Amino acid sequence: MQRILRSGQNAWCEPRTSGAGLLVDGDDYYRAFYVAAQEAKSHILLAGWQFDSDACLLRGAEVEGAPLPVTLMKYLDALCARTPTLRVYMLAWDFHAVFALEREWMQDLRFKWMTSDRLQFLFDSHHVEGGSHHQKFAVLDGQLSFLGGLDLCDHRWDDRTHKDPNPLRVSRGEPHQPFHDVQAYLLGGEVGQQLTALFARRWQAAGGAPLELPELDAVAAAQAFASFAPQGAVPLAAEQVALSRTDPFGAPDGPAECREIAELYRSAIRSAERLIYLETQYFSSREMGEELAQRLSSTQGSLEVVVVLNIRGETFKEQVAVGLAQAKVIGELRQATAGTNNRLGVYYTVPDTNGGTEPERGTYIHSKLLIVDDRFLTVGSANLTNRSVGVDTELNAALETLETEDALGQSIASARRSLLSEHLGVPDLDEGAGIVQQLDELARHRRGRLRLHPSPTEDERAVLDVIDPQQLPFDPSAPESRDEDHSIFVGGLSALFDRLLKA
């Protein structure tokens, strides 16, 4: 058994950590951030794809007796008022016009003019053609860090029951779809130092002045967060964590184009012997699909692969942008598995309706997590899309052990079971009997909340006969792929839209 993580190849650094775990779904992460940020005395650094000034960090009974406001902007402003030494920096993607109707208007003005002078907000437009800044992380006093798939924004909150309806799952007065995501927390100054440096480089590249971080007693700061044990967390017995990036601009300590996350996924897939457990918002990456297909086509050994993702894109533009490419990847994975001892299970999950009619749309999977053989886990911002491994800026954390029976291996296995139980809505499986076989049986008979993913459907196959989705411009693998030969008109636009509108 060889080590997956290799600094300088698929990881940028491997700092020590004094505590780690997963915060599953927005309820646990938002609450953890609200509680922890009150301990910050020097700085709070927030990098994200999206923020909303009125995102509610606490819900329901927790609002009563809360010591400070519970919406994001008012909360951060109150922290600045309460702690005169505190500085808050927020870096958000300067989004494309296609997202304008989904975003809060004049957000930079709200954060700049309605809050303390020590709260600075900056839109980040420093990205390659067709790319975005997609990293989602927070650093508190250089001692506590959060990273994963969750932004502090509307339409991201849910709890692990995923009940539908849920009166608390409301944004701006309107209910929204059940939503699943995963965020890691990491304790320790070594992790915080690396992420602070990453944030500072991004901040200045986006046009911001150098960070002004008040001096801090590192020992006192470490003690302030030493007992951090967030409610609902899934602990991971880690003493070291690897950080990996995607950055088409490269990094000061690496090659001109940084693709550490792509190499991380590739290495993890190749090393798998028994089980791959994968949660991803999208699976449209050509190279990652080919890597997994090659592993599934092997006639040596017996590998189980469990993939949990969305039944379809959240919006029509998502269906166009990645839905067809994902259908092609799933079809190729199914073909690769045929005739082998390997098993592939591809699923989506539906919310808990308490006996009511099952909704047409499932719980929205937004997480980006991979577990291999219960000895390796990575979680972060990177989806399995072309753009996430080549064009957008991304950030993942990874943990690894060579002994599945040690404390870290057991905690990774416990995390996987916890996630799978959440999606199923039923107790743990008898894993000695084969995970995919049991999941298929439960999904086929609609026992629990997992369902067999139908892709590629008949409509999708018909479109794939006339168009190569990898030639469409929405999910590029590199900036230079956005040229005339990759026009949306390649292969027949009318066939694409006819089929999508009928789906």
Coordinates of C-alpha atoms in Angstrom, one line a residue:
M1 CA 0.0 0.0 0.0
Q2 CA 1.5 3.3 -1.1
R3 CA 0.8 6.7 0.2
I4 CA -1.5 8.8 -1.9
L5 CA -0.4 12.3 -0.7
R6 CA 2.8 13.7 -2.2
S7 CA 3.8 17.2 -1.4
G8 CA 4.9 19.1 -4.4
Q9 CA 2.7 17.0 -6.7
N10 CA -0.8 16.6 -5.5
A11 CA -0.5 18.7 -2.3
W12 CA 0.9 22.1 -1.7
C13 CA 1.7 21.6 2.0
E14 CA 1.0 19.2 4.9
P15 CA 0.7 21.3 8.1
R16 CA 0.0 19.8 11.5
T17 CA -3.5 20.1 13.0
S18 CA -4.6 19.8 16.6
G19 CA -8.2 18.9 15.8
A20 CA -10.3 18.3 12.7
G21 CA -13.7 17.2 11.7
L22 CA -16.6 17.6 9.3
L23 CA -19.6 19.9 9.6
V24 CA -22.4 18.4 7.6
D25 CA -24.9 20.8 6.1
G26 CA -25.4 24.5 6.7
D27 CA -27.1 24.2 10.1
D28 CA -24.0 22.9 11.8
Y29 CA -21.5 25.0 9.8
Y30 CA -23.3 28.3 10.2
R31 CA -23.8 27.7 13.9
A32 CA -20.1 26.7 14.4
F33 CA -19.0 29.9 12.6
Y34 CA -21.3 32.1 14.7
V35 CA -20.0 30.6 17.9
A36 CA -16.3 30.5 17.0
A37 CA -16.1 34.0 15.5
Q38 CA -17.0 35.5 18.8
E39 CA -13.5 34.3 20.1
A40 CA -11.6 36.2 17.4
K41 CA -9.6 39.1 18.7
S42 CA -7.3 40.0 15.7
H43 CA -8.9 39.0 12.4
I44 CA -11.5 37.0 10.4
L45 CA -10.7 36.2 6.8
L46 CA -13.5 35.1 4.6
A47 CA -13.0 33.9 1.0
G48 CA -16.0 32.7 -1.1
W49 CA -17.8 32.3 -4.3
Q50 CA -20.8 34.1 -2.8
F51 CA -21.9 35.9 0.3
D52 CA -25.3 37.4 1.3
S53 CA -25.5 40.2 3.8
D54 CA -28.8 38.8 5.2
A55 CA -27.8 35.1 5.4
C56 CA -29.2 33.8 8.7
L57 CA -26.5 32.0 10.7
L58 CA -28.9 30.8 13.5
R59 CA -32.5 29.6 13.0
G60 CA -35.5 28.7 15.1
A61 CA -35.1 28.5 18.9
E62 CA -31.4 29.3 18.7
V63 CA -32.2 32.9 17.7
E64 CA -33.8 33.6 21.1
G65 CA -31.1 34.7 23.5
A66 CA -28.4 35.0 20.8
P67 CA -25.8 37.5 22.1
L68 CA -25.4 39.3 18.8
P69 CA -27.4 39.7 15.5
V70 CA -27.8 36.5 13.6
T71 CA -27.6 37.8 10.0
L72 CA -24.1 37.8 8.4
M73 CA -23.4 41.5 7.8
K74 CA -24.9 42.7 11.1
Y75 CA -23.2 40.0 13.0
L76 CA -19.7 40.8 11.6
D77 CA -20.3 44.5 12.2
A78 CA -21.3 43.8 15.8
L79 CA -18.2 41.8 16.3
C80 CA -16.1 44.8 15.1
A81 CA -18.0 47.1 17.5
R82 CA -17.5 44.7 20.4
T83 CA -13.8 44.1 19.8
P84 CA -11.9 47.2 18.8
T85 CA -8.8 45.3 17.6
L86 CA -10.7 43.0 15.2
R87 CA -10.4 43.3 11.5
V88 CA -12.6 41.5 9.0
Y89 CA -11.7 40.9 5.4
M90 CA -14.2 39.4 2.9
L91 CA -13.2 38.4 -0.6
A92 CA -16.0 37.4 -3.0
W93 CA -16.0 36.3 -6.7
D94 CA -16.9 39.3 -8.9
F95 CA -19.6 37.2 -10.6
H96 CA -20.5 37.0 -14.3
A97 CA -23.6 38.9 -15.5
V98 CA -25.4 35.6 -16.1
F99 CA -25.7 35.3 -12.2
A100 CA -27.0 38.8 -11.7
L101 CA -30.6 37.9 -11.0
E102 CA -29.5 35.3 -8.4
R103 CA -27.2 37.7 -6.5
E104 CA -27.6 40.5 -4.0
W105 CA -27.4 43.8 -5.8
M106 CA -24.9 46.5 -4.7
Q107 CA -23.5 44.1 -2.1
D108 CA -20.1 45.8 -2.0
L109 CA -21.7 49.1 -1.2
R110 CA -23.8 47.5 1.6
F111 CA -20.7 45.9 3.3
K112 CA -18.5 49.0 2.7
W113 CA -20.9 51.8 3.8
M114 CA -23.2 50.1 6.4
T115 CA -20.5 48.5 8.6
S116 CA -17.4 49.4 10.5
D117 CA -14.3 50.7 8.8
R118 CA -12.5 47.6 10.0
L119 CA -14.7 45.4 7.9
Q120 CA -13.4 45.4 4.3
F121 CA -15.2 43.8 1.4
L122 CA -13.7 43.2 -2.1
F123 CA -14.9 41.7 -5.3
D124 CA -12.3 39.5 -6.9
S125 CA -12.2 39.7 -10.7
H126 CA -8.6 38.4 -11.0
H127 CA -9.3 35.2 -12.8
V128 CA -8.7 33.7 -16.3
E129 CA -11.1 34.0 -19.2
G130 CA -14.2 31.9 -18.4
G131 CA -13.0 31.2 -14.9
S132 CA -14.2 32.1 -11.4
H133 CA -12.8 32.2 -7.9
H134 CA -14.5 29.2 -6.2
Q135 CA -12.4 28.7 -3.0
K136 CA -14.6 28.8 0.1
F137 CA -12.6 29.1 3.4
A138 CA -12.4 31.1 6.6
V139 CA -9.6 31.8 9.0
L140 CA -10.1 33.0 12.6
D141 CA -7.1 34.5 14.3
G142 CA -4.8 32.1 12.4
Q143 CA -5.9 29.3 14.7
L144 CA -9.2 27.9 13.4
S145 CA -10.0 27.4 9.7
F146 CA -13.0 26.2 7.8
L147 CA -13.0 25.1 4.2
G148 CA -15.3 23.0 1.9
G149 CA -18.2 23.6 -0.3
L150 CA -20.3 26.0 1.8
D151 CA -20.5 29.7 1.4
L152 CA -22.2 32.0 4.0
C153 CA -25.1 32.9 1.8
D154 CA -28.8 32.3 1.2
H155 CA -30.3 29.1 -0.2
R156 CA -27.5 27.0 1.4
W157 CA -28.9 26.3 4.8
D158 CA -30.5 23.0 5.7
D159 CA -30.1 20.4 8.5
R160 CA -29.3 16.8 8.2
T161 CA -32.9 15.6 8.3
H162 CA -33.7 17.3 5.0
K163 CA -37.3 17.5 5.7
D164 CA -39.7 18.9 3.1
P165 CA -41.3 21.2 4.0
N166 CA -39.1 22.7 6.7
P167 CA -40.3 26.2 8.0
L168 CA -36.7 27.1 8.9
R169 CA -35.3 26.4 5.4
V170 CA -36.2 29.9 4.1
S171 CA -34.2 32.6 2.4
R172 CA -35.6 36.1 2.1
G173 CA -39.0 34.9 3.1
E174 CA -39.2 32.1 0.5
P175 CA -38.7 28.4 1.0
H176 CA -35.9 26.7 -1.0
Q177 CA -34.9 23.2 -2.0
P178 CA -33.4 20.8 0.6
F179 CA -29.6 21.2 0.4
H180 CA -26.7 19.0 1.4
D181 CA -23.0 20.1 1.7
V182 CA -19.9 19.4 3.8
Q183 CA -17.4 21.8 5.4
A184 CA -14.2 20.8 7.3
Y185 CA -12.9 22.5 10.4
L186 CA -9.1 22.5 11.1
L187 CA -7.5 23.6 14.3
G188 CA -3.9 24.8 14.6
G189 CA -1.6 27.7 13.8
E190 CA 0.3 25.8 11.0
V191 CA -2.9 25.4 9.0
G192 CA -4.0 28.9 9.7
Q193 CA -0.7 30.3 8.7
Q194 CA -0.8 28.7 5.2
L195 CA -4.4 29.7 4.6
T196 CA -3.7 33.3 5.8
A197 CA -0.9 33.5 3.2
L198 CA -3.2 32.1 0.5
F199 CA -5.8 34.7 1.4
A200 CA -3.3 37.5 1.4
R201 CA -2.0 36.7 -2.1
R202 CA -5.5 36.5 -3.5
W203 CA -6.5 39.7 -1.7
Q204 CA -3.6 41.7 -3.2
A205 CA -4.0 40.0 -6.7
A206 CA -7.7 41.3 -6.6
G207 CA -6.5 44.8 -6.0
G208 CA -6.6 45.0 -2.3
A209 CA -4.0 46.7 -0.1
P210 CA -1.8 44.5 2.0
L211 CA -3.6 43.0 5.0
E212 CA -3.3 44.8 8.3
L213 CA -3.5 42.1 10.9
P214 CA -3.2 43.2 14.5
E215 CA -0.5 41.5 16.5
L216 CA -1.8 38.6 18.4
D217 CA -0.5 36.4 21.3
A218 CA -0.3 33.1 19.4
V219 CA -0.4 31.1 22.7
A220 CA -3.5 32.9 23.9
A221 CA -5.2 32.6 20.5
A222 CA -4.5 28.9 20.5
Q223 CA -5.9 28.5 24.0
A224 CA -9.1 30.4 22.9
F225 CA -9.9 27.8 20.3
A226 CA -8.4 24.8 22.0
S227 CA -11.7 23.5 23.3
F228 CA -13.6 24.1 20.1
A229 CA -16.0 21.2 19.7
P230 CA -18.8 22.3 17.4
Q231 CA -22.3 20.9 17.9
G232 CA -23.1 18.1 15.5
A233 CA -19.6 17.7 14.2
V234 CA -18.2 14.4 12.8
P235 CA -14.7 14.3 14.3
L236 CA -11.6 13.1 12.4
A237 CA -8.6 11.9 14.3
A238 CA -6.1 13.7 12.3
E239 CA -2.7 15.1 13.3
Q240 CA -1.8 16.4 9.9
V241 CA -3.7 17.7 6.9
A242 CA -2.8 18.2 3.2
L243 CA -3.9 21.3 1.3
S244 CA -4.3 21.2 -2.4
R245 CA -5.3 23.8 -5.0
T246 CA -6.4 24.5 -8.5
D247 CA -5.1 27.8 -9.8
P248 CA -4.6 28.5 -13.6
F249 CA -2.4 31.4 -12.6
G250 CA -0.1 29.1 -10.7
A251 CA 1.4 29.8 -7.3
P252 CA 4.6 31.4 -6.0
D253 CA 5.7 28.0 -4.7
G254 CA 4.7 25.9 -7.6
P255 CA 4.4 25.5 -11.4
A256 CA 2.9 28.1 -13.7
E257 CA -0.4 26.3 -13.7
C258 CA -1.4 24.7 -10.4
R259 CA -3.4 21.4 -10.8
E260 CA -2.8 19.8 -7.5
I261 CA -6.5 18.8 -7.0
A262 CA -6.6 17.0 -10.3
E263 CA -3.5 15.0 -9.4
L264 CA -4.9 14.3 -6.0
Y265 CA -8.1 12.8 -7.4
R266 CA -6.1 10.9 -10.0
S267 CA -3.8 9.4 -7.4
A268 CA -6.7 8.5 -5.0
I269 CA -8.7 6.7 -7.8
R270 CA -5.7 4.7 -8.9
S271 CA -4.9 3.6 -5.4
A272 CA -8.4 2.4 -4.6
E273 CA -8.6 -1.3 -3.8
R274 CA -12.0 -1.9 -2.1
L275 CA -14.3 1.2 -2.0
I276 CA -14.6 4.7 -3.5
Y277 CA -17.3 6.9 -2.0
L278 CA -17.9 10.1 -3.8
E279 CA -20.3 13.0 -3.3
T280 CA -20.2 15.7 -6.0
Q281 CA -22.4 18.5 -7.3
Y282 CA -21.5 17.6 -10.9
F283 CA -19.5 14.9 -12.6
S284 CA -18.6 16.2 -16.0
S285 CA -14.8 16.1 -16.0
R286 CA -13.5 14.2 -19.0
E287 CA -10.2 13.3 -17.5
M288 CA -11.6 12.3 -14.1
G289 CA -14.3 10.2 -15.8
E290 CA -11.6 8.5 -17.9
E291 CA -9.5 7.8 -14.8
L292 CA -12.4 6.2 -13.0
A293 CA -13.6 4.3 -16.1
Q294 CA -10.1 2.8 -16.5
R295 CA -10.1 1.7 -12.8
L296 CA -13.6 0.2 -13.2
S297 CA -12.7 -1.7 -16.3
S298 CA -10.0 -3.6 -14.6
T299 CA -10.6 -7.3 -14.2
Q300 CA -8.3 -7.6 -11.2
G301 CA -9.9 -7.4 -7.8
S302 CA -13.3 -6.2 -6.8
L303 CA -13.9 -2.5 -6.4
E304 CA -17.2 -0.9 -5.2
V305 CA -17.9 2.7 -6.3
V306 CA -20.7 4.7 -4.8
V307 CA -21.5 8.1 -6.4
V308 CA -24.1 10.4 -4.9
L309 CA -25.0 13.5 -7.0
N310 CA -27.9 15.5 -8.3
I311 CA -30.6 14.0 -10.6
R312 CA -30.3 17.2 -12.7
G313 CA -29.0 20.7 -12.6
E314 CA -30.5 23.2 -10.2
T315 CA -31.3 25.5 -13.1
F316 CA -31.7 25.3 -16.9
K317 CA -28.3 26.8 -17.4
E318 CA -26.7 24.1 -15.3
Q319 CA -28.5 21.4 -17.3
V320 CA -27.0 22.9 -20.5
A321 CA -23.6 23.6 -19.0
V322 CA -22.8 20.3 -17.4
G323 CA -25.9 18.0 -17.5
L324 CA -25.1 16.4 -20.9
A325 CA -21.4 16.0 -20.2
Q326 CA -22.3 14.3 -16.9
A327 CA -24.7 12.0 -18.7
K328 CA -21.9 11.0 -21.1
V329 CA -19.5 10.4 -18.2
I330 CA -22.0 8.2 -16.3
G331 CA -22.8 6.2 -19.4
E332 CA -19.1 5.6 -20.0
L333 CA -18.6 4.5 -16.3
R334 CA -21.5 2.0 -16.6
Q335 CA -20.0 0.6 -19.8
A336 CA -16.6 0.3 -18.2
T337 CA -18.0 -1.7 -15.3
A338 CA -19.8 -4.3 -17.5
G339 CA -18.1 -7.8 -17.5
T340 CA -16.0 -7.1 -14.4
N341 CA -16.2 -7.9 -10.7
N342 CA -16.5 -4.3 -9.9
R343 CA -19.7 -2.6 -8.9
L344 CA -20.9 0.9 -9.6
G345 CA -23.8 2.5 -7.9
V346 CA -24.9 6.0 -9.0
Y347 CA -27.6 7.6 -6.9
Y348 CA -29.5 10.8 -6.0
T349 CA -31.4 11.4 -2.8
V350 CA -34.9 12.7 -2.0
P351 CA -36.0 14.7 1.1
D352 CA -38.0 13.4 4.0
T353 CA -41.6 14.2 3.2
N354 CA -43.0 12.5 6.3
G355 CA -45.1 10.2 4.2
G356 CA -46.2 12.8 1.7
T357 CA -45.8 12.8 -2.1
E358 CA -42.2 12.4 -3.2
P359 CA -41.1 15.6 -4.9
E360 CA -39.9 15.5 -8.5
R361 CA -36.6 17.1 -7.5
G362 CA -34.3 15.6 -4.9
T363 CA -32.2 17.0 -2.1
Y364 CA -29.6 19.2 -3.8
I365 CA -26.1 17.7 -3.5
H366 CA -23.6 20.5 -3.3
S367 CA -20.8 18.7 -1.5
K368 CA -17.4 17.8 -3.0
L369 CA -16.0 14.8 -1.0
L370 CA -14.1 11.7 -1.8
I371 CA -13.3 8.7 0.5
V372 CA -11.1 5.8 -0.6
D373 CA -10.9 2.5 1.3
D374 CA -11.7 4.4 4.5
R375 CA -8.0 5.4 4.7
F376 CA -8.2 8.6 2.6
L377 CA -10.6 11.6 2.7
T378 CA -10.6 14.8 0.8
V379 CA -13.2 17.6 1.0
G380 CA -13.2 21.1 -0.5
S381 CA -14.6 23.4 -3.1
A382 CA -13.7 21.4 -6.2
N383 CA -16.4 19.6 -8.2
L384 CA -15.6 16.8 -10.7
T385 CA -15.9 19.2 -13.6
N386 CA -13.5 20.3 -16.2
R387 CA -13.3 23.8 -14.9
S388 CA -12.8 22.8 -11.2
V389 CA -9.6 20.9 -12.2
G390 CA -8.3 23.4 -14.6
V391 CA -9.9 26.9 -14.8
D392 CA -11.4 27.9 -11.5
T393 CA -9.5 28.5 -8.3
E394 CA -10.2 25.7 -5.8
L395 CA -9.1 24.5 -2.4
N396 CA -9.3 21.0 -0.9
A397 CA -8.1 19.5 2.4
A398 CA -7.1 15.8 2.6
L399 CA -6.3 13.3 5.3
E400 CA -4.7 9.9 4.9
T401 CA -3.6 6.9 7.0
L402 CA -1.9 3.6 5.9
E403 CA -3.7 1.8 8.7
T404 CA -7.4 1.6 8.3
E405 CA -7.8 0.2 11.9
D406 CA -6.1 3.2 13.5
A407 CA -7.9 6.1 15.0
L408 CA -7.9 8.1 11.8
G409 CA -9.0 5.2 9.6
Q410 CA -11.9 4.4 12.0
S411 CA -13.0 8.1 12.1
I412 CA -13.0 8.2 8.3
A413 CA -15.1 5.1 8.1
S414 CA -17.4 6.6 10.7
A415 CA -17.7 9.8 8.7
R416 CA -18.6 7.8 5.5
R417 CA -21.2 5.8 7.4
S418 CA -22.7 8.9 8.8
L419 CA -23.0 10.5 5.4
L420 CA -24.5 7.4 3.8
S421 CA -27.0 7.1 6.6
E422 CA -28.1 10.7 6.1
H423 CA -28.7 10.1 2.4
L424 CA -30.5 6.8 3.1
G425 CA -32.5 8.0 6.1
V426 CA -32.2 4.4 7.5
P427 CA -29.6 2.8 9.9
D428 CA -26.2 1.6 8.8
L429 CA -25.8 -1.2 6.2
D430 CA -24.4 -4.6 6.7
E431 CA -21.2 -3.8 4.8
G432 CA -20.0 -7.4 4.7
A433 CA -22.8 -8.1 2.2
G434 CA -21.7 -5.6 -0.5
I435 CA -22.5 -1.9 -0.3
V436 CA -23.6 -1.3 -3.9
Q437 CA -25.8 -4.4 -4.0
Q438 CA -27.6 -3.3 -0.8
L439 CA -28.0 0.3 -1.9
D440 CA -29.4 -0.8 -5.3
E441 CA -31.9 -3.0 -3.6
L442 CA -33.0 -0.3 -1.2
A443 CA -33.2 2.3 -3.9
R444 CA -35.1 0.0 -6.3
H445 CA -37.8 -0.7 -3.8
R446 CA -37.7 2.9 -2.5
R447 CA -36.9 2.0 1.0
G448 CA -35.1 4.9 2.5
R449 CA -34.3 8.1 0.5
L450 CA -31.7 7.0 -2.1
R451 CA -32.8 6.5 -5.7
L452 CA -31.1 5.0 -8.7
H453 CA -29.8 7.7 -10.9
P454 CA -31.5 7.4 -14.4
S455 CA -28.7 9.0 -16.4
P456 CA -28.1 8.7 -19.3
T457 CA -31.8 8.8 -20.1
E458 CA -33.3 8.1 -23.5
D459 CA -33.5 11.9 -24.2
E460 CA -29.9 12.4 -23.1
R461 CA -28.7 9.5 -25.4
A462 CA -30.5 11.0 -28.3
V463 CA -28.8 14.4 -27.8
L464 CA -25.4 12.7 -27.3
D465 CA -25.8 11.1 -30.7
V466 CA -25.7 14.5 -32.4
I467 CA -23.5 16.6 -30.1
D468 CA -20.4 16.2 -28.1
P469 CA -21.0 18.0 -24.8
Q470 CA -17.3 18.4 -24.1
Q471 CA -17.1 20.7 -27.1
L472 CA -19.6 23.2 -25.5
P473 CA -18.0 26.3 -24.0
F474 CA -19.6 26.2 -20.5
D475 CA -17.3 23.8 -18.8
P476 CA -13.8 24.4 -20.2
S477 CA -10.8 22.4 -19.0
A478 CA -8.4 25.3 -19.8
P479 CA -8.7 29.0 -20.7
E480 CA -7.4 28.4 -24.2
S481 CA -10.3 26.0 -24.9
R482 CA -12.7 29.0 -25.3
D483 CA -12.1 29.5 -29.0
E484 CA -14.1 29.6 -32.2
D485 CA -13.9 25.8 -32.7
H486 CA -15.6 25.3 -29.4
S487 CA -18.7 27.3 -30.2
I488 CA -22.1 26.2 -28.8
F489 CA -23.2 25.7 -32.4
V490 CA -20.9 22.7 -32.9
G491 CA -23.0 19.6 -33.4
G492 CA -26.5 21.2 -33.6
L493 CA -27.9 23.7 -31.2
S494 CA -31.5 23.0 -32.1
A495 CA -31.3 19.3 -31.2
L496 CA -29.7 20.3 -27.8
F497 CA -32.5 22.7 -26.8
D498 CA -35.3 20.6 -28.2
R499 CA -34.3 17.7 -26.0
L500 CA -33.6 19.7 -22.9
L501 CA -36.9 21.5 -23.1
K502 CA -38.7 18.1 -23.3
A503 CA -36.8 16.6 -20.4

